[in-house]
Amino acid sequence: MPLYSFEGKSPQIDPTAWIAPTATIIGDVTIGEGASVWFGTVLRSDFGPIVIERGANVQDNSVLHGGPEGTVIGEGTTVGHVCVVHGARIGKESLIGNGATVLDGVRIGDGTLIAAGATVTPGTTFGDRVVAVGAPAKERGPIEGPAKHWAESNQQQYRDLAQRYAAGCEAVESS
């Protein structure tokens, strides 16, 4: 995996984290115990730190940038495929749906679902255990039913999948 220091700050990665070999991690980035960062993802910390807490996962081709107040992905949170998270703080066990954009100064509570394709505009705050949908994202009420089940089960699925990749993903020679 490409790791780079920037202005004397280097990534700090817990040895139990799984990082895809094509993820790029730059600068003041901390990746916690059992976290995973997937293929094509870029974590670039030059304006502020990035913290991926214990058990969180950042899926394929997502881009996280550390804004002036930093970017924090809370414990057990999932950032889906092809997301942009820029200078935001996301609580524990939340789910940022595929293709969502979460911008500067955003605060997302614990157990909250940001729907696929949503755009969370700068400075927006969502509380705990709600669903937010749309562009700009608006709260639609408490997370419940199938959405709640899926959001709650996704994190463990990715922790298990990261262990499978750690044990069984190997580069092959092209012919």
PDB file of C-alpha atoms in Angstrom:
ATOM      1  CA  MET A   1       0.000   0.000   0.000  1.00  0.00           C
ATOM      2  CA  PRO A   2       1.331   3.461  -0.767  1.00  0.00           C
ATOM      3  CA  LEU A   3       2.053   5.319   2.489  1.00  0.00           C
ATOM      4  CA  TYR A   4       3.486   8.828   2.467  1.00  0.00           C
ATOM      5  CA  SER A   5       4.636  11.232   5.123  1.00  0.00           C
ATOM      6  CA  PHE A   6       3.749  14.881   4.593  1.00  0.00           C
ATOM      7  CA  GLU A   7       5.566  17.716   6.330  1.00  0.00           C
ATOM      8  CA  GLY A   8       6.978  15.318   8.900  1.00  0.00           C
ATOM      9  CA  LYS A   9       3.687  13.577   9.721  1.00  0.00           C
ATOM     10  CA  SER A  10       3.304   9.914   8.848  1.00  0.00           C
ATOM     11  CA  PRO A  11       0.360   7.529   8.927  1.00  0.00           C
ATOM     12  CA  GLN A  12      -0.095   5.503  12.116  1.00  0.00           C
ATOM     13  CA  ILE A  13      -1.788   2.179  11.403  1.00  0.00           C
ATOM     14  CA  ASP A  14      -2.734  -0.378  14.045  1.00  0.00           C
ATOM     15  CA  PRO A  15      -1.235  -3.767  13.148  1.00  0.00           C
ATOM     16  CA  THR A  16      -4.702  -5.375  13.277  1.00  0.00           C
ATOM     17  CA  ALA A  17      -6.115  -3.020  10.620  1.00  0.00           C
ATOM     18  CA  TRP A  18      -6.413  -4.277   7.047  1.00  0.00           C
ATOM     19  CA  ILE A  19      -5.383  -1.855   4.307  1.00  0.00           C
ATOM     20  CA  ALA A  20      -5.867  -2.802   0.648  1.00  0.00           C
ATOM     21  CA  PRO A  21      -2.639  -2.708  -1.335  1.00  0.00           C
ATOM     22  CA  THR A  22      -4.033  -0.022  -3.663  1.00  0.00           C
ATOM     23  CA  ALA A  23      -5.240   2.339  -0.929  1.00  0.00           C
ATOM     24  CA  THR A  24      -3.174   5.528  -0.617  1.00  0.00           C
ATOM     25  CA  ILE A  25      -2.604   7.032   2.827  1.00  0.00           C
ATOM     26  CA  ILE A  26      -0.891  10.396   3.217  1.00  0.00           C
ATOM     27  CA  GLY A  27       0.196  12.406   6.255  1.00  0.00           C
ATOM     28  CA  ASP A  28      -1.418  12.671   9.684  1.00  0.00           C
ATOM     29  CA  VAL A  29      -3.725   9.654   9.399  1.00  0.00           C
ATOM     30  CA  THR A  30      -4.505   7.298  12.277  1.00  0.00           C
ATOM     31  CA  ILE A  31      -6.177   3.965  11.570  1.00  0.00           C
ATOM     32  CA  GLY A  32      -7.413   2.050  14.606  1.00  0.00           C
ATOM     33  CA  GLU A  33      -7.648  -1.535  15.698  1.00  0.00           C
ATOM     34  CA  GLY A  34      -9.533  -3.830  13.339  1.00  0.00           C
ATOM     35  CA  ALA A  35     -10.377  -1.023  10.904  1.00  0.00           C
ATOM     36  CA  SER A  36     -10.230  -1.559   7.145  1.00  0.00           C
ATOM     37  CA  VAL A  37      -9.489   0.680   4.177  1.00  0.00           C
ATOM     38  CA  TRP A  38     -10.412  -0.782   0.805  1.00  0.00           C
ATOM     39  CA  PHE A  39      -9.147  -0.752  -2.776  1.00  0.00           C
ATOM     40  CA  GLY A  40      -8.562   2.587  -4.491  1.00  0.00           C
ATOM     41  CA  THR A  41      -9.361   4.619  -1.380  1.00  0.00           C
ATOM     42  CA  VAL A  42      -7.389   7.817  -0.727  1.00  0.00           C
ATOM     43  CA  LEU A  43      -6.922   9.248   2.771  1.00  0.00           C
ATOM     44  CA  ARG A  44      -5.125  12.597   2.359  1.00  0.00           C
ATOM     45  CA  SER A  45      -4.262  14.589   5.439  1.00  0.00           C
ATOM     46  CA  ASP A  46      -2.640  17.887   4.634  1.00  0.00           C
ATOM     47  CA  PHE A  47      -5.088  20.488   6.016  1.00  0.00           C
ATOM     48  CA  GLY A  48      -6.020  18.478   9.121  1.00  0.00           C
ATOM     49  CA  PRO A  49      -5.794  14.996  10.641  1.00  0.00           C
ATOM     50  CA  ILE A  50      -7.847  11.981   9.648  1.00  0.00           C
ATOM     51  CA  VAL A  51      -8.835   9.393  12.249  1.00  0.00           C
ATOM     52  CA  ILE A  52     -10.419   6.062  11.359  1.00  0.00           C
ATOM     53  CA  GLU A  53     -11.490   4.599  14.696  1.00  0.00           C
ATOM     54  CA  ARG A  54     -11.583   0.982  15.832  1.00  0.00           C
ATOM     55  CA  GLY A  55     -13.556  -1.376  13.598  1.00  0.00           C
ATOM     56  CA  ALA A  56     -14.561   1.272  11.059  1.00  0.00           C
ATOM     57  CA  ASN A  57     -14.338   0.585   7.324  1.00  0.00           C
ATOM     58  CA  VAL A  58     -13.802   2.908   4.381  1.00  0.00           C
ATOM     59  CA  GLN A  59     -14.820   1.150   1.191  1.00  0.00           C
ATOM     60  CA  ASP A  60     -13.498   1.131  -2.352  1.00  0.00           C
ATOM     61  CA  ASN A  61     -12.666   4.375  -4.166  1.00  0.00           C
ATOM     62  CA  SER A  62     -13.745   6.679  -1.368  1.00  0.00           C
ATOM     63  CA  VAL A  63     -11.806   9.883  -0.739  1.00  0.00           C
ATOM     64  CA  LEU A  64     -11.312  11.343   2.732  1.00  0.00           C
ATOM     65  CA  HIS A  65      -9.603  14.685   3.178  1.00  0.00           C
ATOM     66  CA  GLY A  66      -8.694  16.197   6.518  1.00  0.00           C
ATOM     67  CA  GLY A  67     -10.225  19.674   6.674  1.00  0.00           C
ATOM     68  CA  PRO A  68      -9.070  22.297   9.173  1.00  0.00           C
ATOM     69  CA  GLU A  69     -11.007  20.635  12.026  1.00  0.00           C
ATOM     70  CA  GLY A  70      -9.972  17.160  10.914  1.00  0.00           C
ATOM     71  CA  THR A  71     -11.996  14.215   9.719  1.00  0.00           C
ATOM     72  CA  VAL A  72     -13.120  11.496  12.132  1.00  0.00           C
ATOM     73  CA  ILE A  73     -14.803   8.243  11.187  1.00  0.00           C
ATOM     74  CA  GLY A  74     -16.278   6.853  14.404  1.00  0.00           C
ATOM     75  CA  GLU A  75     -15.855   3.410  15.872  1.00  0.00           C
ATOM     76  CA  GLY A  76     -17.559   0.736  13.781  1.00  0.00           C
ATOM     77  CA  THR A  77     -18.768   3.184  11.129  1.00  0.00           C
ATOM     78  CA  THR A  78     -19.036   2.231   7.461  1.00  0.00           C
ATOM     79  CA  VAL A  79     -18.169   4.693   4.710  1.00  0.00           C
ATOM     80  CA  GLY A  80     -19.576   3.052   1.573  1.00  0.00           C
ATOM     81  CA  HIS A  81     -18.122   2.811  -1.908  1.00  0.00           C
ATOM     82  CA  VAL A  82     -17.180   6.010  -3.790  1.00  0.00           C
ATOM     83  CA  CYS A  83     -17.928   8.453  -0.970  1.00  0.00           C
ATOM     84  CA  VAL A  84     -16.334  11.825  -0.311  1.00  0.00           C
ATOM     85  CA  VAL A  85     -15.880  12.840   3.323  1.00  0.00           C
ATOM     86  CA  HIS A  86     -14.233  16.236   3.739  1.00  0.00           C
ATOM     87  CA  GLY A  87     -13.547  17.776   7.135  1.00  0.00           C
ATOM     88  CA  ALA A  88     -16.456  16.016   8.885  1.00  0.00           C
ATOM     89  CA  ARG A  89     -17.024  14.053  12.091  1.00  0.00           C
ATOM     90  CA  ILE A  90     -19.090  10.902  11.954  1.00  0.00           C
ATOM     91  CA  GLY A  91     -20.247   9.114  15.109  1.00  0.00           C
ATOM     92  CA  LYS A  92     -20.048   5.452  16.083  1.00  0.00           C
ATOM     93  CA  GLU A  93     -21.729   2.638  14.122  1.00  0.00           C
ATOM     94  CA  SER A  94     -23.088   4.979  11.446  1.00  0.00           C
ATOM     95  CA  LEU A  95     -23.413   4.166   7.758  1.00  0.00           C
ATOM     96  CA  ILE A  96     -22.552   6.562   4.954  1.00  0.00           C
ATOM     97  CA  GLY A  97     -24.230   5.102   1.851  1.00  0.00           C
ATOM     98  CA  ASN A  98     -22.511   4.529  -1.475  1.00  0.00           C
ATOM     99  CA  GLY A  99     -21.731   7.681  -3.407  1.00  0.00           C
ATOM    100  CA  ALA A 100     -22.617  10.073  -0.577  1.00  0.00           C
ATOM    101  CA  THR A 101     -20.789  13.365  -0.107  1.00  0.00           C
ATOM    102  CA  VAL A 102     -20.246  14.700   3.411  1.00  0.00           C
ATOM    103  CA  LEU A 103     -18.720  18.182   3.546  1.00  0.00           C
ATOM    104  CA  ASP A 104     -16.840  20.509   5.893  1.00  0.00           C
ATOM    105  CA  GLY A 105     -18.047  20.989   9.433  1.00  0.00           C
ATOM    106  CA  VAL A 106     -20.685  18.248   9.250  1.00  0.00           C
ATOM    107  CA  ARG A 107     -21.469  16.362  12.466  1.00  0.00           C
ATOM    108  CA  ILE A 108     -23.272  13.021  12.210  1.00  0.00           C
ATOM    109  CA  GLY A 109     -24.450  11.232  15.350  1.00  0.00           C
ATOM    110  CA  ASP A 110     -24.124   7.600  16.364  1.00  0.00           C
ATOM    111  CA  GLY A 111     -26.034   4.918  14.469  1.00  0.00           C
ATOM    112  CA  THR A 112     -27.161   7.318  11.742  1.00  0.00           C
ATOM    113  CA  LEU A 113     -27.711   6.331   8.105  1.00  0.00           C
ATOM    114  CA  ILE A 114     -26.829   8.792   5.355  1.00  0.00           C
ATOM    115  CA  ALA A 115     -28.524   7.408   2.247  1.00  0.00           C
ATOM    116  CA  ALA A 116     -26.678   6.467  -0.917  1.00  0.00           C
ATOM    117  CA  GLY A 117     -26.085   9.469  -3.145  1.00  0.00           C
ATOM    118  CA  ALA A 118     -26.913  12.010  -0.427  1.00  0.00           C
ATOM    119  CA  THR A 119     -25.085  15.327  -0.203  1.00  0.00           C
ATOM    120  CA  VAL A 120     -24.629  16.599   3.339  1.00  0.00           C
ATOM    121  CA  THR A 121     -23.923  20.310   3.000  1.00  0.00           C
ATOM    122  CA  PRO A 122     -21.317  22.190   5.069  1.00  0.00           C
ATOM    123  CA  GLY A 123     -22.107  22.685   8.736  1.00  0.00           C
ATOM    124  CA  THR A 124     -25.083  20.308   8.836  1.00  0.00           C
ATOM    125  CA  THR A 125     -25.694  18.283  12.008  1.00  0.00           C
ATOM    126  CA  PHE A 126     -27.701  15.070  12.286  1.00  0.00           C
ATOM    127  CA  GLY A 127     -28.394  13.440  15.655  1.00  0.00           C
ATOM    128  CA  ASP A 128     -28.222   9.815  16.699  1.00  0.00           C
ATOM    129  CA  ARG A 129     -30.061   6.965  14.965  1.00  0.00           C
ATOM    130  CA  VAL A 130     -31.773   8.890  12.181  1.00  0.00           C
ATOM    131  CA  VAL A 131     -31.962   8.525   8.403  1.00  0.00           C
ATOM    132  CA  ALA A 132     -30.960  11.405   6.123  1.00  0.00           C
ATOM    133  CA  VAL A 133     -31.778  11.377   2.406  1.00  0.00           C
ATOM    134  CA  GLY A 134     -31.342  13.653  -0.602  1.00  0.00           C
ATOM    135  CA  ALA A 135     -29.291  16.516  -1.976  1.00  0.00           C
ATOM    136  CA  PRO A 136     -29.153  18.464   0.182  1.00  0.00           C
ATOM    137  CA  ALA A 137     -29.661  15.725   2.769  1.00  0.00           C
ATOM    138  CA  LYS A 138     -32.674  16.108   5.076  1.00  0.00           C
ATOM    139  CA  GLU A 139     -33.612  14.043   8.100  1.00  0.00           C
ATOM    140  CA  ARG A 140     -36.437  11.578   7.383  1.00  0.00           C
ATOM    141  CA  GLY A 141     -36.951  10.276  10.914  1.00  0.00           C
ATOM    142  CA  PRO A 142     -35.568   7.480  13.057  1.00  0.00           C
ATOM    143  CA  ILE A 143     -33.718   4.585  11.504  1.00  0.00           C
ATOM    144  CA  GLU A 144     -35.962   1.510  11.676  1.00  0.00           C
ATOM    145  CA  GLY A 145     -37.031  -1.639   9.857  1.00  0.00           C
ATOM    146  CA  PRO A 146     -34.870  -3.125   7.094  1.00  0.00           C
ATOM    147  CA  ALA A 147     -32.648  -0.022   6.896  1.00  0.00           C
ATOM    148  CA  LYS A 148     -31.797  -0.356  10.584  1.00  0.00           C
ATOM    149  CA  HIS A 149     -31.020  -4.070  10.258  1.00  0.00           C
ATOM    150  CA  TRP A 150     -28.805  -3.499   7.216  1.00  0.00           C
ATOM    151  CA  ALA A 151     -26.989  -0.557   8.800  1.00  0.00           C
ATOM    152  CA  GLU A 152     -26.337  -2.504  11.999  1.00  0.00           C
ATOM    153  CA  SER A 153     -25.122  -5.690  10.288  1.00  0.00           C
ATOM    154  CA  ASN A 154     -22.874  -4.047   7.679  1.00  0.00           C
ATOM    155  CA  GLN A 155     -20.033  -3.218  10.064  1.00  0.00           C
ATOM    156  CA  GLN A 156     -19.514  -6.806  11.255  1.00  0.00           C
ATOM    157  CA  GLN A 157     -19.728  -8.102   7.688  1.00  0.00           C
ATOM    158  CA  TYR A 158     -16.844  -5.811   6.733  1.00  0.00           C
ATOM    159  CA  ARG A 159     -14.803  -6.726   9.815  1.00  0.00           C
ATOM    160  CA  ASP A 160     -15.186 -10.391   8.814  1.00  0.00           C
ATOM    161  CA  LEU A 161     -14.426  -9.656   5.164  1.00  0.00           C
ATOM    162  CA  ALA A 162     -11.259  -7.748   6.109  1.00  0.00           C
ATOM    163  CA  GLN A 163     -10.042 -10.821   8.022  1.00  0.00           C
ATOM    164  CA  ARG A 164     -10.711 -12.976   4.967  1.00  0.00           C
ATOM    165  CA  TYR A 165      -8.716 -10.563   2.806  1.00  0.00           C
ATOM    166  CA  ALA A 166      -5.862 -10.446   5.310  1.00  0.00           C
ATOM    167  CA  ALA A 167      -5.661 -14.249   5.146  1.00  0.00           C
ATOM    168  CA  GLY A 168      -6.350 -14.844   1.469  1.00  0.00           C
ATOM    169  CA  CYS A 169      -5.659 -11.885  -0.818  1.00  0.00           C
ATOM    170  CA  GLU A 170      -2.480 -12.225  -2.856  1.00  0.00           C
ATOM    171  CA  ALA A 171      -1.184 -10.469  -5.940  1.00  0.00           C
ATOM    172  CA  VAL A 172      -0.912 -12.639  -9.059  1.00  0.00           C
ATOM    173  CA  GLU A 173       1.434 -12.206 -11.945  1.00  0.00           C
ATOM    174  CA  SER A 174      -0.153 -11.102 -15.181  1.00  0.00           C
ATOM    175  CA  SER A 175       0.697 -13.152 -18.238  1.00  0.00           C
TER     176      SER A 175
END
